[in-house]
Amino acid sequence: MIAVLGAVLAHSHRPEARVNVTAYREVSDLEFLQLQEDLRVRLQRESVAGMPEFNMVSAATYFEIHQGGKPVLLVDNSAGRLLVIAFGQ
């Protein structure tokens, strides 16, 4: 899962205004928290000088990632599925 989301983030600077929606099986609360933390660490590690920073906003069942004030990724783990919405992919 982290590899899929990492690939989305790696191409987040593309200017297209497309939206990609993918659904997976719902994961446990612990798995979801681990996914959030893994992405947070990856975002910090992949920050590049001169590029807009990634910002993560999170709650119990979802998190959003923005870059330069624009949405990049929304991940929602409710309603019986893990929904990943990638913007600009």
mmCIF file of N, CA and C in Angstrom:
data_model
loop_
_atom_site.group_PDB
_atom_site.id
_atom_site.type_symbol
_atom_site.label_atom_id
_atom_site.label_comp_id
_atom_site.label_asym_id
_atom_site.label_seq_id
_atom_site.Cartn_x
_atom_site.Cartn_y
_atom_site.Cartn_z
ATOM 1 N N MET A 1 0.827 -1.191 0.000
ATOM 2 C CA MET A 1 0.000 0.000 0.000
ATOM 3 C C MET A 1 0.872 1.255 0.000
ATOM 4 N N ILE A 2 1.900 1.291 0.844
ATOM 5 C CA ILE A 2 2.762 2.479 0.908
ATOM 6 C C ILE A 2 3.450 2.718 -0.433
ATOM 7 N N ALA A 3 3.771 1.656 -1.145
ATOM 8 C CA ALA A 3 4.406 1.813 -2.455
ATOM 9 C C ALA A 3 3.457 2.484 -3.439
ATOM 10 N N VAL A 4 2.195 2.121 -3.407
ATOM 11 C CA VAL A 4 1.202 2.737 -4.293
ATOM 12 C C VAL A 4 1.056 4.211 -3.974
ATOM 13 N N LEU A 5 0.920 4.533 -2.709
ATOM 14 C CA LEU A 5 0.757 5.931 -2.314
ATOM 15 C C LEU A 5 2.035 6.717 -2.562
ATOM 16 N N GLY A 6 3.186 6.082 -2.378
ATOM 17 C CA GLY A 6 4.460 6.742 -2.659
ATOM 18 C C GLY A 6 4.580 7.117 -4.123
ATOM 19 N N ALA A 7 4.126 6.246 -4.992
ATOM 20 C CA ALA A 7 4.163 6.541 -6.424
ATOM 21 C C ALA A 7 3.274 7.728 -6.767
ATOM 22 N N VAL A 8 2.137 7.819 -6.107
ATOM 23 C CA VAL A 8 1.240 8.965 -6.312
ATOM 24 C C VAL A 8 1.944 10.251 -5.899
ATOM 25 N N LEU A 9 2.584 10.238 -4.745
ATOM 26 C CA LEU A 9 3.264 11.431 -4.255
ATOM 27 C C LEU A 9 4.445 11.818 -5.128
ATOM 28 N N ALA A 10 5.138 10.845 -5.671
ATOM 29 C CA ALA A 10 6.310 11.120 -6.496
ATOM 30 C C ALA A 10 5.956 11.922 -7.737
ATOM 31 N N HIS A 11 4.719 11.820 -8.191
ATOM 32 C CA HIS A 11 4.296 12.529 -9.400
ATOM 33 C C HIS A 11 3.323 13.660 -9.089
ATOM 34 N N SER A 12 3.333 14.161 -7.888
ATOM 35 C CA SER A 12 2.332 15.140 -7.472
ATOM 36 C C SER A 12 2.527 16.519 -8.073
ATOM 37 N N HIS A 13 3.645 16.820 -8.677
ATOM 38 C CA HIS A 13 3.881 18.164 -9.193
ATOM 39 C C HIS A 13 3.372 18.331 -10.619
ATOM 40 N N ARG A 14 2.686 17.342 -11.145
ATOM 41 C CA ARG A 14 2.175 17.425 -12.502
ATOM 42 C C ARG A 14 1.006 18.399 -12.564
ATOM 43 N N PRO A 15 0.928 19.214 -13.593
ATOM 44 C CA PRO A 15 -0.093 20.262 -13.647
ATOM 45 C C PRO A 15 -1.487 19.806 -14.050
ATOM 46 N N GLU A 16 -1.677 18.582 -14.506
ATOM 47 C CA GLU A 16 -3.006 18.154 -14.923
ATOM 48 C C GLU A 16 -3.994 18.237 -13.769
ATOM 49 N N ALA A 17 -5.234 18.514 -14.104
ATOM 50 C CA ALA A 17 -6.281 18.623 -13.088
ATOM 51 C C ALA A 17 -7.137 17.362 -13.094
ATOM 52 N N ARG A 18 -6.490 16.207 -13.127
ATOM 53 C CA ARG A 18 -7.206 14.944 -13.149
ATOM 54 C C ARG A 18 -7.373 14.410 -11.729
ATOM 55 N N VAL A 19 -8.332 13.498 -11.573
ATOM 56 C CA VAL A 19 -8.589 12.862 -10.286
ATOM 57 C C VAL A 19 -8.602 11.350 -10.519
ATOM 58 N N ASN A 20 -7.886 10.624 -9.664
ATOM 59 C CA ASN A 20 -7.840 9.169 -9.733
ATOM 60 C C ASN A 20 -8.389 8.623 -8.420
ATOM 61 N N VAL A 21 -9.437 7.804 -8.486
ATOM 62 C CA VAL A 21 -10.065 7.241 -7.291
ATOM 63 C C VAL A 21 -9.865 5.730 -7.309
ATOM 64 N N THR A 22 -9.326 5.202 -6.197
ATOM 65 C CA THR A 22 -9.093 3.765 -6.060
ATOM 66 C C THR A 22 -9.616 3.318 -4.705
ATOM 67 N N ALA A 23 -10.283 2.169 -4.675
ATOM 68 C CA ALA A 23 -10.812 1.627 -3.419
ATOM 69 C C ALA A 23 -10.123 0.300 -3.105
ATOM 70 N N TYR A 24 -9.810 0.104 -1.832
ATOM 71 C CA TYR A 24 -9.207 -1.125 -1.325
ATOM 72 C C TYR A 24 -10.063 -1.604 -0.155
ATOM 73 N N ARG A 25 -9.751 -2.779 0.345
ATOM 74 C CA ARG A 25 -10.467 -3.259 1.534
ATOM 75 C C ARG A 25 -10.131 -2.336 2.702
ATOM 76 N N GLU A 26 -11.066 -2.190 3.611
ATOM 77 C CA GLU A 26 -10.838 -1.375 4.806
ATOM 78 C C GLU A 26 -9.716 -2.007 5.624
ATOM 79 N N VAL A 27 -8.858 -1.186 6.209
ATOM 80 C CA VAL A 27 -7.770 -1.684 7.044
ATOM 81 C C VAL A 27 -8.086 -1.384 8.499
ATOM 82 N N SER A 28 -7.414 -2.072 9.413
ATOM 83 C CA SER A 28 -7.642 -1.846 10.840
ATOM 84 C C SER A 28 -7.160 -0.452 11.231
ATOM 85 N N ASP A 29 -7.612 0.016 12.389
ATOM 86 C CA ASP A 29 -7.180 1.327 12.883
ATOM 87 C C ASP A 29 -5.663 1.380 13.032
ATOM 88 N N LEU A 30 -5.079 0.305 13.524
ATOM 89 C CA LEU A 30 -3.628 0.255 13.703
ATOM 90 C C LEU A 30 -2.904 0.314 12.363
ATOM 91 N N GLU A 31 -3.386 -0.426 11.366
ATOM 92 C CA GLU A 31 -2.777 -0.379 10.034
ATOM 93 C C GLU A 31 -2.912 1.019 9.427
ATOM 94 N N PHE A 32 -4.058 1.654 9.649
ATOM 95 C CA PHE A 32 -4.277 2.987 9.103
ATOM 96 C C PHE A 32 -3.336 4.004 9.748
ATOM 97 N N LEU A 33 -3.163 3.919 11.061
ATOM 98 C CA LEU A 33 -2.221 4.809 11.744
ATOM 99 C C LEU A 33 -0.802 4.580 11.252
ATOM 100 N N GLN A 34 -0.433 3.319 11.013
ATOM 101 C CA GLN A 34 0.904 3.017 10.509
ATOM 102 C C GLN A 34 1.096 3.572 9.106
ATOM 103 N N LEU A 35 0.062 3.465 8.270
ATOM 104 C CA LEU A 35 0.109 4.024 6.923
ATOM 105 C C LEU A 35 0.332 5.540 6.978
ATOM 106 N N GLN A 36 -0.415 6.219 7.847
ATOM 107 C CA GLN A 36 -0.243 7.668 8.014
ATOM 108 C C GLN A 36 1.190 8.006 8.416
ATOM 109 N N GLU A 37 1.715 7.285 9.402
ATOM 110 C CA GLU A 37 3.058 7.574 9.895
ATOM 111 C C GLU A 37 4.105 7.283 8.829
ATOM 112 N N ASP A 38 3.964 6.186 8.111
ATOM 113 C CA ASP A 38 4.913 5.868 7.039
ATOM 114 C C ASP A 38 4.936 6.966 5.984
ATOM 115 N N LEU A 39 3.763 7.461 5.608
ATOM 116 C CA LEU A 39 3.710 8.551 4.623
ATOM 117 C C LEU A 39 4.276 9.849 5.181
ATOM 118 N N ARG A 40 4.011 10.130 6.451
ATOM 119 C CA ARG A 40 4.554 11.342 7.072
ATOM 120 C C ARG A 40 6.086 11.324 7.030
ATOM 121 N N VAL A 41 6.675 10.183 7.365
ATOM 122 C CA VAL A 41 8.137 10.039 7.334
ATOM 123 C C VAL A 41 8.653 10.179 5.907
ATOM 124 N N ARG A 42 7.969 9.539 4.964
ATOM 125 C CA ARG A 42 8.404 9.625 3.564
ATOM 126 C C ARG A 42 8.333 11.060 3.048
ATOM 127 N N LEU A 43 7.284 11.780 3.402
ATOM 128 C CA LEU A 43 7.157 13.172 2.974
ATOM 129 C C LEU A 43 8.290 14.024 3.531
ATOM 130 N N GLN A 44 8.630 13.827 4.785
ATOM 131 C CA GLN A 44 9.735 14.578 5.386
ATOM 132 C C GLN A 44 11.050 14.245 4.702
ATOM 133 N N ARG A 45 11.257 12.973 4.408
ATOM 134 C CA ARG A 45 12.505 12.521 3.796
ATOM 135 C C ARG A 45 12.629 13.021 2.358
ATOM 136 N N GLU A 46 11.515 13.122 1.651
ATOM 137 C CA GLU A 46 11.559 13.495 0.244
ATOM 138 C C GLU A 46 11.375 14.988 -0.005
ATOM 139 N N SER A 47 11.313 15.774 1.042
ATOM 140 C CA SER A 47 11.208 17.219 0.860
ATOM 141 C C SER A 47 12.456 17.711 0.138
ATOM 142 N N VAL A 48 12.241 18.555 -0.852
ATOM 143 C CA VAL A 48 13.338 19.073 -1.662
ATOM 144 C C VAL A 48 13.361 20.590 -1.522
ATOM 145 N N ALA A 49 14.548 21.132 -1.312
ATOM 146 C CA ALA A 49 14.688 22.587 -1.199
ATOM 147 C C ALA A 49 14.169 23.239 -2.478
ATOM 148 N N GLY A 50 13.415 24.306 -2.315
ATOM 149 C CA GLY A 50 12.883 25.038 -3.448
ATOM 150 C C GLY A 50 11.521 24.553 -3.923
ATOM 151 N N MET A 51 11.085 23.381 -3.475
ATOM 152 C CA MET A 51 9.772 22.857 -3.842
ATOM 153 C C MET A 51 8.792 23.178 -2.716
ATOM 154 N N PRO A 52 7.513 23.380 -3.037
ATOM 155 C CA PRO A 52 6.531 23.588 -1.969
ATOM 156 C C PRO A 52 6.502 22.376 -1.035
ATOM 157 N N GLU A 53 6.379 22.630 0.242
ATOM 158 C CA GLU A 53 6.353 21.550 1.229
ATOM 159 C C GLU A 53 5.036 20.791 1.156
ATOM 160 N N PHE A 54 5.117 19.504 1.517
ATOM 161 C CA PHE A 54 3.918 18.697 1.693
ATOM 162 C C PHE A 54 3.387 18.953 3.094
ATOM 163 N N ASN A 55 2.078 19.083 3.218
ATOM 164 C CA ASN A 55 1.429 19.217 4.525
ATOM 165 C C ASN A 55 0.391 18.119 4.655
ATOM 166 N N MET A 56 0.331 17.518 5.851
ATOM 167 C CA MET A 56 -0.637 16.457 6.094
ATOM 168 C C MET A 56 -1.605 16.896 7.178
ATOM 169 N N VAL A 57 -2.888 16.740 6.903
ATOM 170 C CA VAL A 57 -3.949 16.976 7.872
ATOM 171 C C VAL A 57 -4.599 15.623 8.110
ATOM 172 N N SER A 58 -4.728 15.231 9.388
ATOM 173 C CA SER A 58 -5.273 13.903 9.628
ATOM 174 C C SER A 58 -6.308 13.906 10.738
ATOM 175 N N ALA A 59 -7.163 12.904 10.679
ATOM 176 C CA ALA A 59 -8.186 12.657 11.704
ATOM 177 C C ALA A 59 -8.231 11.144 11.921
ATOM 178 N N ALA A 60 -9.208 10.681 12.658
ATOM 179 C CA ALA A 60 -9.272 9.264 13.015
ATOM 180 C C ALA A 60 -9.429 8.354 11.803
ATOM 181 N N THR A 61 -10.237 8.740 10.824
ATOM 182 C CA THR A 61 -10.510 7.833 9.709
ATOM 183 C C THR A 61 -10.051 8.346 8.350
ATOM 184 N N TYR A 62 -9.377 9.488 8.295
ATOM 185 C CA TYR A 62 -8.905 9.981 7.005
ATOM 186 C C TYR A 62 -7.679 10.859 7.191
ATOM 187 N N PHE A 63 -6.970 11.097 6.086
ATOM 188 C CA PHE A 63 -5.942 12.124 6.074
ATOM 189 C C PHE A 63 -5.851 12.712 4.676
ATOM 190 N N GLU A 64 -5.376 13.950 4.636
ATOM 191 C CA GLU A 64 -5.214 14.681 3.377
ATOM 192 C C GLU A 64 -3.766 15.137 3.284
ATOM 193 N N ILE A 65 -3.240 15.129 2.073
ATOM 194 C CA ILE A 65 -1.905 15.654 1.833
ATOM 195 C C ILE A 65 -2.041 16.767 0.809
ATOM 196 N N HIS A 66 -1.431 17.898 1.122
ATOM 197 C CA HIS A 66 -1.438 19.070 0.243
ATOM 198 C C HIS A 66 0.002 19.454 -0.061
ATOM 199 N N GLN A 67 0.212 20.052 -1.221
ATOM 200 C CA GLN A 67 1.516 20.606 -1.561
ATOM 201 C C GLN A 67 1.281 21.986 -2.141
ATOM 202 N N GLY A 68 1.899 22.977 -1.525
ATOM 203 C CA GLY A 68 1.721 24.348 -1.981
ATOM 204 C C GLY A 68 0.271 24.799 -1.915
ATOM 205 N N GLY A 69 -0.480 24.295 -0.931
ATOM 206 C CA GLY A 69 -1.874 24.670 -0.757
ATOM 207 C C GLY A 69 -2.849 23.937 -1.668
ATOM 208 N N LYS A 70 -2.351 23.052 -2.532
ATOM 209 C CA LYS A 70 -3.220 22.307 -3.447
ATOM 210 C C LYS A 70 -3.317 20.850 -2.994
ATOM 211 N N PRO A 71 -4.509 20.261 -3.098
ATOM 212 C CA PRO A 71 -4.659 18.864 -2.679
ATOM 213 C C PRO A 71 -3.872 17.924 -3.584
ATOM 214 N N VAL A 72 -3.236 16.941 -2.965
ATOM 215 C CA VAL A 72 -2.493 15.919 -3.689
ATOM 216 C C VAL A 72 -3.160 14.563 -3.487
ATOM 217 N N LEU A 73 -3.549 14.279 -2.229
ATOM 218 C CA LEU A 73 -4.044 12.957 -1.895
ATOM 219 C C LEU A 73 -5.037 13.048 -0.741
ATOM 220 N N LEU A 74 -6.125 12.288 -0.840
ATOM 221 C CA LEU A 74 -7.077 12.116 0.252
ATOM 222 C C LEU A 74 -7.232 10.621 0.456
ATOM 223 N N VAL A 75 -7.043 10.163 1.693
ATOM 224 C CA VAL A 75 -7.185 8.748 2.029
ATOM 225 C C VAL A 75 -8.226 8.632 3.133
ATOM 226 N N ASP A 76 -9.286 7.862 2.860
ATOM 227 C CA ASP A 76 -10.393 7.711 3.803
ATOM 228 C C ASP A 76 -10.582 6.230 4.109
ATOM 229 N N ASN A 77 -10.580 5.894 5.385
ATOM 230 C CA ASN A 77 -10.715 4.499 5.818
ATOM 231 C C ASN A 77 -12.024 4.326 6.590
ATOM 232 N N SER A 78 -13.134 4.541 5.912
ATOM 233 C CA SER A 78 -14.442 4.389 6.556
ATOM 234 C C SER A 78 -15.401 3.745 5.565
ATOM 235 N N ALA A 79 -16.590 3.473 6.014
ATOM 236 C CA ALA A 79 -17.641 2.885 5.173
ATOM 237 C C ALA A 79 -17.217 1.557 4.545
ATOM 238 N N GLY A 80 -16.389 0.786 5.253
ATOM 239 C CA GLY A 80 -16.041 -0.546 4.804
ATOM 240 C C GLY A 80 -15.007 -0.640 3.712
ATOM 241 N N ARG A 81 -14.312 0.477 3.412
ATOM 242 C CA ARG A 81 -13.269 0.430 2.401
ATOM 243 C C ARG A 81 -12.246 1.533 2.643
ATOM 244 N N LEU A 82 -11.071 1.346 2.070
ATOM 245 C CA LEU A 82 -10.018 2.354 2.094
ATOM 246 C C LEU A 82 -10.074 3.044 0.742
ATOM 247 N N LEU A 83 -10.455 4.300 0.735
ATOM 248 C CA LEU A 83 -10.619 5.060 -0.492
ATOM 249 C C LEU A 83 -9.432 6.002 -0.649
ATOM 250 N N VAL A 84 -8.762 5.939 -1.796
ATOM 251 C CA VAL A 84 -7.609 6.792 -2.088
ATOM 252 C C VAL A 84 -7.976 7.656 -3.285
ATOM 253 N N ILE A 85 -7.969 8.973 -3.065
ATOM 254 C CA ILE A 85 -8.256 9.932 -4.136
ATOM 255 C C ILE A 85 -6.987 10.727 -4.387
ATOM 256 N N ALA A 86 -6.450 10.579 -5.581
ATOM 257 C CA ALA A 86 -5.234 11.290 -5.961
ATOM 258 C C ALA A 86 -5.599 12.390 -6.961
ATOM 259 N N PHE A 87 -5.140 13.584 -6.703
ATOM 260 C CA PHE A 87 -5.416 14.731 -7.550
ATOM 261 C C PHE A 87 -4.209 15.009 -8.444
ATOM 262 N N GLY A 88 -4.471 15.311 -9.718
ATOM 263 C CA GLY A 88 -3.395 15.672 -10.621
ATOM 264 C C GLY A 88 -2.602 14.502 -11.151
ATOM 265 N N GLN A 89 -3.170 13.318 -11.125
ATOM 266 C CA GLN A 89 -2.459 12.124 -11.605
ATOM 267 C C GLN A 89 -3.051 11.656 -12.901
#
